[in-house]
Amino acid sequence: MSIGQAGLYFFMIVGGISATAILFTRNIFRAVLMLLATLLSTAAIYILLGAEFVGITQILVYAGGVVILLIFGIMLTSRLSNKPLNISSHNLAGGLIGSLSLLALLIFCYQDLNTVYPSGIITYPAIGISLLTDFAAPFEFSAILLLISLAGAAIIAATNFRRHEP
Amino acid sequence: MSPDALLYFAAWIFCVGICLVIVKRNTLLMLVGTELMLNAANVNLVYFNSRSSLPDGAMFAVFVIVVAVCEAAVGLAIMMRVYHFYQTSLPDQISELRERT
Amino acid sequence: MALNFALISFLLPLAGSLIVTMLAQNSRIAGRIATLFTGSAMISSILLAFQSWIIPVYAQWPWFQTGGSQWSVGMLINTTSVLMGVLVLLISFCVHLYSISYMKDERMQVSYYARLGLFTGSMTGIVFSSSLVQLFLFWELVSFSSFLLIGYWSENPRVVRAATSAFFMNQIGDLLMLSGIVLIGIDKGTLDLPELGGQGTIAVSAGLLLLAGIMAKSAQIPFLTWLTNAMEGPTPVSALIHAATMVAAGIYFIIRIHTLLPSEVLQIAALIGSITGLAGGLGALASFDLKRILAFSTISQLGFMLLGGTAGTPGAAMLHLYTHAIFKALLFLTAGVIIHQTNEQDIRKIGQIKSPLLTIPLLMGAASMIGLPLTAGFISKETIIESLHSGWPLWSAQAVTLLTTVYTTRLIYFLLAKSSSQPTHSGRPDAFMMMPVAVLAAGCLWIIVSWSPVDFSGSLMRSLDQIHNFEPGMMTYVTLALIISSASAAFFWFRRQSTVPGVNGEEDNFGLDVLYRNLGSWPLMRLSLVAEWTDQRLINPAIHFIAYIQVAWALFTGWIDKWVVDGTITLITEIIIVSGDSLRMFTRGKIQSYILWAFLMLVIFIIWIIA
């Protein structure tokens, strides 16, 4: 077993365990930290799989952006209400049935999957070239989408609506 | 190793994500579940892309990450807004459209 | 024509009663209207008498049908009934006239005259009835209206008790009589008097039952208490009911059905009549109350009539009924005037009566009652005695005559001769009172019976059954001698003594009141004890048992209601609620539920695709 393989397994186990821990933790802050662990181990898996660019983007965007955003969200909402955040669960049976049935379905589907050990590493120049050639339109669209959504998020969060009186 | 382990890993992550979305009462954790599901999809994309030399799967993963960021940003903004508006972060209690009983 | 007169004389008093009740607001007018109606009825009956004195009229109309039997109402008009009808209406008219003055200070005059009219009409109904059922109907009506009349002063509890006792006694008799009538109806199949007359005598039992009714009505020995108690009523009422008409109805009835009765019943009736006659005479001798003396005298005379009517000839009894009604009504009305003027009923306290307006009627009535010659009473009494040929009836009749003489002498002595310390409250009685008294006093003369004072044959009563051939005989002179000697003996006795030794204290009706009270109360006490025991031991547990069953059943049904009926409904509603809720679950506005269901559908969809 190579180091790469061992790393893959290690990060898979870490990611799985931390993702599962999100489900069971009672602390929402700790849940977000678990999410961060999962995202980072996923990034490591990307790198180990040869997709360094994706992995680094993952680290930058998720670990650096989304998780920070979430933490800010937690802090803001808990500050606003002055009460502990409700992280209790409901629909437990439904959730378990749904997710486990999907898991079973996927595992059933993976049984007869012919897999080849992956080969080749995607280099940055190739990515850059393909981004500006084959994927130029999606790239621009995603840029516009990102712009619009960020601006929209800012507007939505900032505009001072009056509370609705029922 | 059996490469299928990664698929199982992704499936597991996805299931945890869907479970979070369905089960947790906090809007924030629902967002977390969404992120997990997107990540699981990304893992699959990157894993299948690693068998070919073309970067299409990686590109797709990058765009997914971008969209996920957009989603997280807008979702959090909406969550804050809703929180201001209803003084709660529980989706159960946000039922304006429901018939009053 | 005769029928019309009979119907008119029967219906007019009733119509007068009705009209008085409905129209007369003023008491003064009520009396005059009622008098007018009764007077018209009297005139009608006199016309009827001229029409059908000799020729009997009989008419009947179908009344109702039970099974195959046809019952009819009818009118049987013969000499007896015409005489009785004229008598009833004459006395009633006199009493009406008298009441205008006598009752003028009373409050409920309208109802008084209505009752009087009802009574007169019912009595006339009895007189003319041809069917026993019809007769019984009026018989009951007479009982009822006499109850009303006796109880006229209903504020007084004694009056109420007297009225109730009279009604009760009469009811006993009426019930017995009704059963007798029913027996006859079963036995003979008809109740019409003319048809019955063709079928021979009735059964002894039925006859005895009829006799019981007659005894109650005519106040014979076991029933005599009601008549003396009934003196609590107004005096005109006493004159009408308890001297002339109602109590005479029994005698009239027995005269009418005389041919139907078997000889055993007649003998028993004669025995009872003689006992009653003696008892009534003794009672009169012992009493000091003016009205009670007259009441006892009435009882005595009724017993005498019953004796004469059953042991002798009914025509003689009818004749005495006729004369007795007149002189007894006269005595009652005169007594009413005395009581009205002095407010006193005790003959020891009334004092000497000096006004000839009162003494003459009193003497006339007394003479007629004793049976002195030249009076109507002489002829009728001697006729009865003549008709009793021999044996114990004759001797008891003589004894009654003796007693009658003695107590009448005593009464007259007390009222007219005995000087009293208290002055009488004299005042001139008015015309309304004196007119009837005068008419009745005139009726005490021999002339209303026979043209000749000593000969029964030249008689107005010639056509009455079986008496036209009576002549004054040996017994007449014996009786006359007896009467005169006893009267003078009594006069001298009562100059020194006020009572006769041995017959003192008959104020309580020979103890019969006490006896009846005890007879009534002892079984009633036993009965009430038995009833109480039954109530406590039998009925109460039974009721409790039923109640427990009821409660248990109620609990059971309650349980059924709660758990089965309600349960079914609750189950249905629960099912509906649950199904509604489960349907609502998809639209509850819970985002995560939506997600779950959508996701599950997706999974199922994928499974379906793969499979």
Coordinates of N, CA, C and O in Angstrom, one line a residue, chain A residues 5 8-9 12 15-16 19-20 22-23 25 28 31 35 38-39 42 45-46 49 51 53-54 58 61-62 66 69-70 74 76-77 80-81 85-92 95 99 102-103 106-107 110-111 113-116 118-119 122 127 130-131 135 138-139 142 145-146 149-150 153 156-157 159-164, chain B residues 1-9 11-16 18-20 22-26 28-29 31-32 35-36 38-39 42-44 46-56 58-74 76-81 83-87 89-90 92 96 100:
Chain A
Q5 N -2.1 5.9 -1.2 CA -3.3 5.1 -0.8 C -3.6 5.2 0.7 O -4.8 5.4 1.1
L8 N -5.1 8.4 1.3 CA -6.5 8.4 0.9 C -7.4 7.8 2.0 O -8.4 8.4 2.4
Y9 N -7.0 6.6 2.4 CA -7.8 5.9 3.4 C -7.9 6.8 4.7 O -9.0 6.9 5.3
M12 N -10.2 9.7 4.1 CA -11.5 9.2 4.0 C -12.1 8.9 5.3 O -13.3 9.3 5.7
G15 N -12.6 12.2 7.2 CA -13.7 13.0 6.6 C -15.1 12.3 7.0 O -16.0 13.0 7.4
G16 N -15.1 11.0 6.9 CA -16.4 10.3 7.2 C -16.7 10.5 8.7 O -17.9 10.8 9.0
A19 N -17.8 14.1 9.3 CA -19.1 14.3 8.8 C -20.2 13.7 9.7 O -21.2 14.3 10.0
T20 N -19.9 12.5 10.1 CA -20.9 11.8 10.9 C -21.0 12.5 12.3 O -22.2 12.6 12.8
I22 N -20.9 15.6 12.7 CA -21.8 16.8 12.6 C -23.3 16.4 13.0 O -24.0 17.1 13.7
L23 N -23.6 15.2 12.6 CA -25.0 14.7 12.9 C -25.2 14.6 14.4 O -26.3 14.9 14.9
T25 N -23.3 15.9 17.1 CA -22.9 16.9 18.1 C -24.0 17.8 18.5 O -25.0 18.1 17.8
I28 N -23.4 23.7 18.0 CA -23.4 24.1 16.6 C -22.1 24.6 16.1 O -21.7 24.4 15.0
A31 N -20.1 21.7 15.4 CA -20.6 21.1 14.1 C -19.9 21.8 12.9 O -19.5 21.1 12.0
L35 N -17.5 20.3 10.1 CA -17.6 20.5 8.7 C -16.3 21.0 8.1 O -15.9 20.5 7.0
T38 N -14.1 18.0 7.6 CA -14.6 17.2 6.5 C -14.1 17.9 5.2 O -13.6 17.2 4.3
L39 N -14.3 19.2 5.1 CA -14.0 19.9 3.9 C -12.5 19.8 3.6 O -12.0 19.5 2.5
T42 N -11.6 16.4 2.5 CA -12.0 16.2 1.1 C -10.9 16.9 0.2 O -10.6 16.4 -0.9
I45 N -8.1 14.8 -0.2 CA -8.4 13.6 -1.1 C -8.3 14.1 -2.6 O -7.7 13.4 -3.4
Y46 N -8.8 15.3 -2.9 CA -8.7 15.9 -4.2 C -7.2 15.9 -4.6 O -6.8 15.5 -5.7
L49 N -5.8 12.7 -5.3 CA -6.4 12.1 -6.5 C -5.7 12.8 -7.8 O -6.1 12.5 -8.9
A51 N -6.0 16.1 -8.4 CA -6.6 17.4 -8.8 C -6.2 18.5 -7.8 O -7.1 18.9 -7.0
F53 N -5.6 21.6 -8.2 CA -6.3 22.9 -8.4 C -7.7 22.9 -7.6 O -8.0 23.8 -6.9
V54 N -8.4 21.8 -7.9 CA -9.7 21.7 -7.2 C -9.5 21.7 -5.7 O -10.2 22.3 -4.9
Q58 N -10.8 24.3 -3.2 CA -11.7 23.9 -2.0 C -11.2 24.5 -0.7 O -12.0 25.0 0.1
V61 N -11.8 28.3 -0.9 CA -13.2 28.8 -0.9 C -13.9 28.4 0.4 O -14.5 29.1 1.1
Y62 N -13.8 27.1 0.6 CA -14.6 26.5 1.7 C -14.1 26.9 3.0 O -14.7 27.6 3.9
V66 N -16.6 29.8 3.1 CA -17.9 29.4 3.6 C -17.9 29.1 5.1 O -18.8 29.6 5.8
L69 N -18.0 32.3 6.9 CA -19.4 32.8 6.8 C -20.3 32.2 7.8 O -21.1 32.8 8.5
L70 N -20.2 30.8 7.8 CA -21.1 30.1 8.7 C -20.8 30.5 10.1 O -21.8 30.7 10.9
I74 N -23.4 32.0 12.8 CA -23.7 31.5 14.1 C -23.6 32.6 15.1 O -24.5 32.8 16.0
L76 N -23.7 35.8 14.8 CA -24.7 36.8 14.7 C -26.1 36.4 15.2 O -26.7 37.1 16.0
T77 N -26.5 35.2 14.8 CA -27.8 34.8 15.2 C -27.9 34.5 16.7 O -28.8 34.9 17.4
L80 N -28.1 37.8 18.4 CA -29.4 38.5 18.2 C -30.4 38.0 19.2 O -31.2 38.8 19.8
S81 N -30.5 36.7 19.3 CA -31.6 36.1 20.1 C -31.3 36.0 21.6 O -32.2 35.8 22.4
L85 N -28.7 28.4 20.6 CA -29.3 28.0 19.3 C -29.9 26.6 19.4 O -29.3 25.7 20.0
N86 N -31.0 26.4 18.8 CA -31.6 25.1 18.8 C -31.0 24.2 17.8 O -31.0 24.5 16.6
I87 N -30.4 23.2 18.3 CA -29.8 22.2 17.3 C -30.4 20.8 17.5 O -29.9 19.8 17.1
S88 N -31.6 20.8 18.1 CA -32.3 19.5 18.3 C -32.7 18.9 16.9 O -32.8 19.6 16.0
S89 N -33.1 17.7 16.9 CA -33.4 17.0 15.7 C -34.9 16.6 15.7 O -35.5 16.5 16.7
H90 N -35.4 16.5 14.5 CA -36.8 15.9 14.4 C -36.8 15.1 13.1 O -35.8 15.1 12.4
N91 N -37.9 14.5 12.8 CA -38.0 13.7 11.6 C -36.9 12.7 11.6 O -36.4 12.3 10.5
L92 N -36.4 12.2 12.8 CA -35.3 11.4 12.8 C -35.5 10.1 12.0 O -34.6 9.7 11.2
G95 N -35.5 10.9 8.3 CA -34.1 11.2 7.8 C -33.3 10.0 7.7 O -32.6 9.7 6.6
S99 N -31.9 8.6 4.1 CA -30.5 8.6 3.8 C -30.0 7.2 3.7 O -29.2 6.8 2.8
L102 N -31.0 5.7 0.5 CA -30.1 6.1 -0.6 C -28.8 5.4 -0.6 O -28.2 5.0 -1.6
L103 N -28.2 5.3 0.6 CA -26.9 4.7 0.8 C -27.0 3.2 0.3 O -26.1 2.8 -0.5
L106 N -27.1 3.3 -3.4 CA -25.8 3.6 -4.1 C -24.9 2.4 -4.0 O -24.2 2.0 -4.9
I107 N -24.8 1.8 -2.8 CA -23.9 0.6 -2.6 C -24.3 -0.5 -3.5 O -23.5 -1.2 -4.1
Y110 N -23.0 0.3 -6.9 CA -21.6 0.3 -7.0 C -21.1 -1.2 -7.1 O -19.9 -1.4 -7.3
Q111 N -21.9 -2.1 -6.8 CA -21.4 -3.5 -6.8 C -20.8 -4.0 -8.1 O -19.8 -4.6 -8.2
L113 N -19.5 -2.1 -10.6 CA -18.9 -1.0 -11.2 C -17.4 -1.4 -11.5 O -16.7 -1.8 -10.6
N114 N -17.0 -1.4 -12.8 CA -15.6 -1.6 -13.1 C -14.8 -0.4 -13.0 O -15.1 0.6 -13.6
T115 N -13.8 -0.5 -12.1 CA -13.0 0.7 -11.9 C -11.6 0.5 -12.3 O -11.0 -0.6 -12.2
V116 N -11.0 1.6 -12.6 CA -9.6 1.5 -13.0 C -8.9 2.5 -12.1 O -9.4 3.5 -11.7
P118 N -6.8 5.3 -11.0 CA -6.7 6.5 -11.7 C -5.2 6.8 -12.1 O -4.3 6.4 -11.4
S119 N -5.1 7.5 -13.1 CA -3.7 7.8 -13.6 C -3.7 9.3 -14.1 O -4.7 9.8 -14.6
I122 N -3.7 16.4 -13.5 CA -4.2 17.6 -14.2 C -3.3 18.8 -13.8 O -3.3 19.2 -12.7
I127 N -5.5 23.4 -17.1 CA -6.7 23.9 -16.5 C -6.9 25.3 -17.0 O -8.0 25.8 -17.4
S130 N -7.9 25.3 -20.6 CA -9.3 24.8 -20.8 C -10.3 25.9 -20.2 O -11.4 26.0 -20.8
L131 N -9.9 26.5 -19.1 CA -10.8 27.5 -18.6 C -11.0 28.7 -19.6 O -12.2 29.2 -19.7
F135 N -14.0 26.1 -21.6 CA -14.9 26.5 -20.5 C -15.0 27.9 -20.3 O -15.3 28.4 -19.2
P138 N -18.8 28.9 -19.4 CA -19.2 28.6 -18.0 C -18.4 29.4 -17.1 O -19.0 29.9 -16.0
F139 N -17.2 29.7 -17.4 CA -16.4 30.5 -16.5 C -17.0 31.9 -16.3 O -17.1 32.3 -15.2
S142 N -20.2 31.7 -14.5 CA -20.1 31.5 -13.0 C -19.6 32.8 -12.4 O -20.0 33.1 -11.2
L145 N -22.5 34.9 -12.0 CA -23.4 34.3 -11.0 C -22.8 34.6 -9.6 O -23.6 35.1 -8.7
L146 N -21.5 34.5 -9.5 CA -20.9 34.8 -8.2 C -21.1 36.2 -7.8 O -21.5 36.6 -6.7
S149 N -24.8 36.9 -7.0 CA -25.2 36.3 -5.7 C -24.6 37.0 -4.5 O -25.3 37.2 -3.5
L150 N -23.3 37.3 -4.6 CA -22.7 38.0 -3.5 C -23.4 39.4 -3.3 O -23.7 39.8 -2.2
A153 N -26.7 38.8 -1.9 CA -26.6 38.4 -0.5 C -26.4 39.6 0.3 O -27.1 39.8 1.4
I156 N -29.6 41.6 0.4 CA -30.7 40.9 1.3 C -30.4 41.1 2.7 O -31.2 41.4 3.5
A157 N -29.1 40.8 3.1 CA -28.8 40.9 4.5 C -28.8 42.3 5.0 O -29.1 42.5 6.2
T159 N -30.6 45.2 3.8 CA -31.8 46.0 3.7 C -32.6 45.8 5.0 O -32.8 44.7 5.5
N160 N -33.1 46.9 5.5 CA -33.8 46.9 6.8 C -35.3 46.8 6.5 O -36.0 47.8 6.4
F161 N -35.7 45.6 6.5 CA -37.2 45.4 6.4 C -37.8 45.6 7.8 O -37.2 45.3 8.8
R162 N -39.0 46.0 7.8 CA -39.8 46.0 9.1 C -40.3 44.6 9.3 O -40.7 43.9 8.5
R163 N -40.3 44.4 10.6 CA -40.8 43.1 11.0 C -42.3 42.9 10.6 O -43.1 43.8 10.8
H164 N -42.6 41.8 10.1 CA -44.0 41.5 9.7 C -44.8 41.3 10.9 O -44.5 40.6 11.8
Chain B
M1 N -5.6 -0.7 -3.5 CA -6.9 -0.4 -2.8 C -8.0 -0.6 -3.8 O -7.8 -0.4 -5.0
S2 N -9.1 -0.8 -3.2 CA -10.3 -0.7 -4.1 C -10.7 0.8 -4.3 O -10.9 1.4 -3.3
P3 N -10.7 1.2 -5.5 CA -11.1 2.6 -5.7 C -12.5 2.9 -5.3 O -12.9 4.0 -5.0
D4 N -13.3 1.9 -5.2 CA -14.7 2.1 -4.8 C -14.9 2.6 -3.4 O -15.9 3.2 -3.1
A5 N -13.8 2.5 -2.7 CA -13.9 3.1 -1.3 C -14.2 4.6 -1.3 O -15.0 5.1 -0.5
L6 N -13.7 5.3 -2.3 CA -14.0 6.7 -2.4 C -15.4 6.9 -2.8 O -16.1 7.9 -2.2
L7 N -16.0 6.0 -3.6 CA -17.4 6.2 -3.9 C -18.2 6.0 -2.7 O -19.2 6.7 -2.4
Y8 N -17.8 4.9 -1.9 CA -18.6 4.7 -0.7 C -18.4 5.9 0.2 O -19.4 6.3 0.9
F9 N -17.2 6.4 0.3 CA -17.0 7.6 1.1 C -17.9 8.8 0.7 O -18.6 9.4 1.5
A11 N -20.7 8.5 -1.1 CA -22.1 8.2 -0.7 C -22.4 8.4 0.7 O -23.4 9.0 1.1
W12 N -21.4 8.1 1.6 CA -21.6 8.3 3.0 C -21.8 9.8 3.3 O -22.7 10.2 4.1
I13 N -20.9 10.6 2.8 CA -20.9 12.0 3.0 C -22.3 12.5 2.5 O -22.9 13.3 3.2
F14 N -22.7 12.1 1.3 CA -24.0 12.6 0.8 C -25.1 12.2 1.7 O -26.0 13.0 2.0
C15 N -25.1 11.0 2.2 CA -26.2 10.6 3.1 C -26.2 11.4 4.3 O -27.3 11.7 4.8
V16 N -25.0 11.6 4.9 CA -25.0 12.4 6.1 C -25.5 13.8 5.8 O -26.3 14.4 6.6
I18 N -27.7 14.7 3.4 CA -29.2 14.6 3.3 C -29.9 14.5 4.7 O -30.9 15.1 5.0
C19 N -29.2 13.7 5.5 CA -29.8 13.4 6.8 C -29.8 14.7 7.6 O -30.7 15.0 8.3
L20 N -28.7 15.5 7.5 CA -28.7 16.8 8.2 C -29.8 17.7 7.7 O -30.5 18.3 8.5
I22 N -32.6 17.0 6.4 CA -34.0 16.5 6.8 C -34.2 16.6 8.3 O -35.2 17.0 8.8
V23 N -33.1 16.3 9.1 CA -33.3 16.1 10.5 C -33.1 17.3 11.3 O -33.8 17.6 12.2
K24 N -32.1 18.1 11.0 CA -31.7 19.2 11.9 C -32.7 20.3 11.9 O -33.2 20.6 10.8
R25 N -33.0 20.9 13.0 CA -34.0 21.9 13.1 C -33.4 23.3 12.8 O -34.1 24.3 12.7
N26 N -32.1 23.4 12.8 CA -31.5 24.7 12.6 C -31.2 24.9 11.2 O -30.7 24.1 10.4
L28 N -29.0 26.8 9.9 CA -27.6 26.8 9.6 C -27.1 25.4 9.3 O -26.3 25.2 8.4
L29 N -27.5 24.4 10.1 CA -27.1 23.1 9.9 C -27.7 22.5 8.6 O -27.1 21.6 8.0
L31 N -27.9 24.3 6.0 CA -26.9 24.8 5.0 C -25.7 23.9 5.0 O -25.2 23.5 3.9
V32 N -25.3 23.5 6.2 CA -24.1 22.7 6.3 C -24.3 21.4 5.6 O -23.5 20.9 4.8
E35 N -23.9 21.9 1.9 CA -22.5 21.9 1.6 C -21.9 20.5 1.5 O -21.1 20.2 0.6
L36 N -22.3 19.7 2.4 CA -21.8 18.3 2.5 C -22.2 17.6 1.2 O -21.4 16.8 0.6
L38 N -23.0 18.8 -1.7 CA -22.2 19.3 -2.9 C -20.8 18.7 -2.9 O -20.3 18.4 -3.9
N39 N -20.2 18.7 -1.7 CA -18.8 18.1 -1.6 C -18.8 16.7 -2.0 O -17.9 16.2 -2.7
N42 N -18.8 16.6 -5.6 CA -17.5 17.0 -6.1 C -16.5 15.8 -6.0 O -15.7 15.6 -6.9
V43 N -16.6 15.1 -4.9 CA -15.6 14.0 -4.7 C -15.8 13.0 -5.9 O -14.8 12.5 -6.5
N44 N -17.1 12.7 -6.2 CA -17.3 11.8 -7.3 C -16.8 12.4 -8.6 O -16.1 11.7 -9.4
V46 N -14.4 14.5 -9.1 CA -12.9 14.5 -9.2 C -12.4 13.1 -9.3 O -11.5 12.8 -10.1
Y47 N -13.1 12.1 -8.7 CA -12.6 10.7 -8.7 C -12.8 10.2 -10.1 O -11.9 9.6 -10.7
F48 N -13.9 10.4 -10.7 CA -14.1 9.9 -12.1 C -13.2 10.6 -13.1 O -12.7 10.1 -14.1
N49 N -12.9 11.9 -12.8 CA -12.1 12.7 -13.7 C -10.6 12.2 -13.7 O -9.9 12.3 -14.6
S50 N -10.3 11.6 -12.5 CA -8.9 11.2 -12.4 C -8.5 10.0 -13.3 O -7.4 9.6 -13.4
R51 N -9.5 9.4 -13.9 CA -9.2 8.3 -14.9 C -8.9 8.8 -16.3 O -8.4 8.1 -17.1
S52 N -9.2 10.0 -16.5 CA -8.9 10.5 -17.9 C -7.9 11.7 -17.8 O -7.7 12.2 -16.7
S53 N -7.4 12.1 -18.9 CA -6.4 13.1 -18.9 C -7.1 14.5 -19.0 O -6.5 15.5 -18.8
L54 N -8.3 14.5 -19.5 CA -9.0 15.7 -19.7 C -9.4 16.3 -18.4 O -9.7 15.6 -17.4
P55 N -9.4 17.7 -18.3 CA -9.7 18.3 -17.0 C -11.2 18.6 -16.8 O -11.6 19.4 -15.9
D56 N -12.1 18.0 -17.6 CA -13.5 18.4 -17.6 C -14.1 18.2 -16.2 O -14.8 19.1 -15.7
A58 N -12.7 18.1 -13.3 CA -12.1 19.1 -12.4 C -12.8 20.4 -12.6 O -13.1 21.1 -11.6
M59 N -12.9 20.8 -13.9 CA -13.6 22.1 -14.2 C -15.0 22.1 -13.5 O -15.4 23.1 -12.9
F60 N -15.7 21.0 -13.8 CA -17.0 20.9 -13.2 C -17.0 21.1 -11.7 O -17.8 21.8 -11.1
A61 N -16.1 20.4 -11.1 CA -15.9 20.5 -9.6 C -15.7 22.0 -9.2 O -16.3 22.5 -8.3
V62 N -14.9 22.7 -10.0 CA -14.6 24.1 -9.7 C -15.9 24.9 -9.8 O -16.2 25.7 -8.9
F63 N -16.6 24.7 -10.9 CA -17.9 25.5 -11.0 C -18.8 25.1 -9.9 O -19.5 26.0 -9.4
V64 N -18.8 23.8 -9.5 CA -19.7 23.4 -8.4 C -19.3 24.2 -7.1 O -20.2 24.7 -6.4
I65 N -18.0 24.3 -6.9 CA -17.6 25.0 -5.7 C -18.0 26.5 -5.8 O -18.5 27.0 -4.8
V66 N -17.9 27.1 -7.0 CA -18.4 28.4 -7.2 C -19.9 28.6 -6.8 O -20.3 29.5 -6.1
V67 N -20.6 27.7 -7.4 CA -22.1 27.7 -7.2 C -22.3 27.5 -5.7 O -23.2 28.1 -5.1
A68 N -21.5 26.6 -5.1 CA -21.8 26.3 -3.7 C -21.5 27.6 -2.9 O -22.2 27.9 -1.9
V69 N -20.5 28.3 -3.3 CA -20.2 29.5 -2.6 C -21.4 30.5 -2.7 O -21.8 31.1 -1.7
C70 N -21.8 30.6 -3.9 CA -23.0 31.5 -4.2 C -24.1 31.1 -3.3 O -24.8 31.9 -2.6
E71 N -24.4 29.8 -3.3 CA -25.5 29.3 -2.5 C -25.3 29.6 -1.0 O -26.2 30.0 -0.4
A72 N -24.1 29.3 -0.6 CA -23.8 29.6 0.9 C -24.0 31.1 1.2 O -24.7 31.4 2.2
A73 N -23.5 31.9 0.3 CA -23.6 33.3 0.6 C -25.1 33.8 0.6 O -25.6 34.4 1.6
V74 N -25.8 33.4 -0.5 CA -27.3 33.8 -0.5 C -28.0 33.1 0.6 O -28.9 33.8 1.3
L76 N -27.0 32.1 3.5 CA -26.8 32.8 4.8 C -27.4 34.1 4.9 O -28.0 34.5 5.9
A77 N -27.4 34.9 3.8 CA -28.1 36.2 3.8 C -29.5 36.0 4.1 O -30.1 36.7 4.9
I78 N -30.1 35.1 3.4 CA -31.6 34.8 3.6 C -31.8 34.4 5.0 O -32.8 34.8 5.7
M79 N -30.9 33.6 5.5 CA -31.1 33.1 6.9 C -31.1 34.3 7.9 O -31.9 34.4 8.8
M80 N -30.1 35.1 7.7 CA -30.0 36.3 8.6 C -31.3 37.1 8.5 O -31.9 37.6 9.5
R81 N -31.8 37.3 7.2 CA -33.0 38.1 7.0 C -34.2 37.5 7.7 O -34.9 38.2 8.4
Y83 N -34.1 35.4 10.0 CA -33.9 35.5 11.5 C -34.4 36.8 12.0 O -35.1 36.9 13.0
H84 N -34.0 37.9 11.3 CA -34.4 39.2 11.8 C -35.9 39.3 11.8 O -36.6 39.8 12.6
F85 N -36.5 38.7 10.7 CA -37.9 38.9 10.4 C -38.8 38.1 11.4 O -39.7 38.6 12.0
Y86 N -38.4 36.8 11.6 CA -39.2 36.0 12.5 C -38.7 35.7 13.8 O -39.3 35.1 14.7
Q87 N -37.5 36.2 14.1 CA -36.8 36.0 15.4 C -36.6 34.5 15.7 O -36.7 34.1 16.8
S89 N -34.6 30.8 14.0 CA -33.9 30.1 12.9 C -34.4 28.7 12.7 O -33.8 27.9 12.1
L90 N -35.6 28.5 13.2 CA -36.2 27.2 13.0 C -37.1 27.2 11.8 O -38.1 27.9 11.7
D92 N -39.3 25.2 10.9 CA -40.7 24.8 11.2 C -41.6 25.9 11.5 O -42.8 25.9 11.3
E96 N -45.4 30.9 6.9 CA -46.3 31.9 6.5 C -47.3 31.4 5.4 O -48.5 31.8 5.4
R100 N -53.7 28.6 8.2 CA -53.7 28.8 9.6 C -54.7 27.9 10.3 O -55.8 27.7 9.8

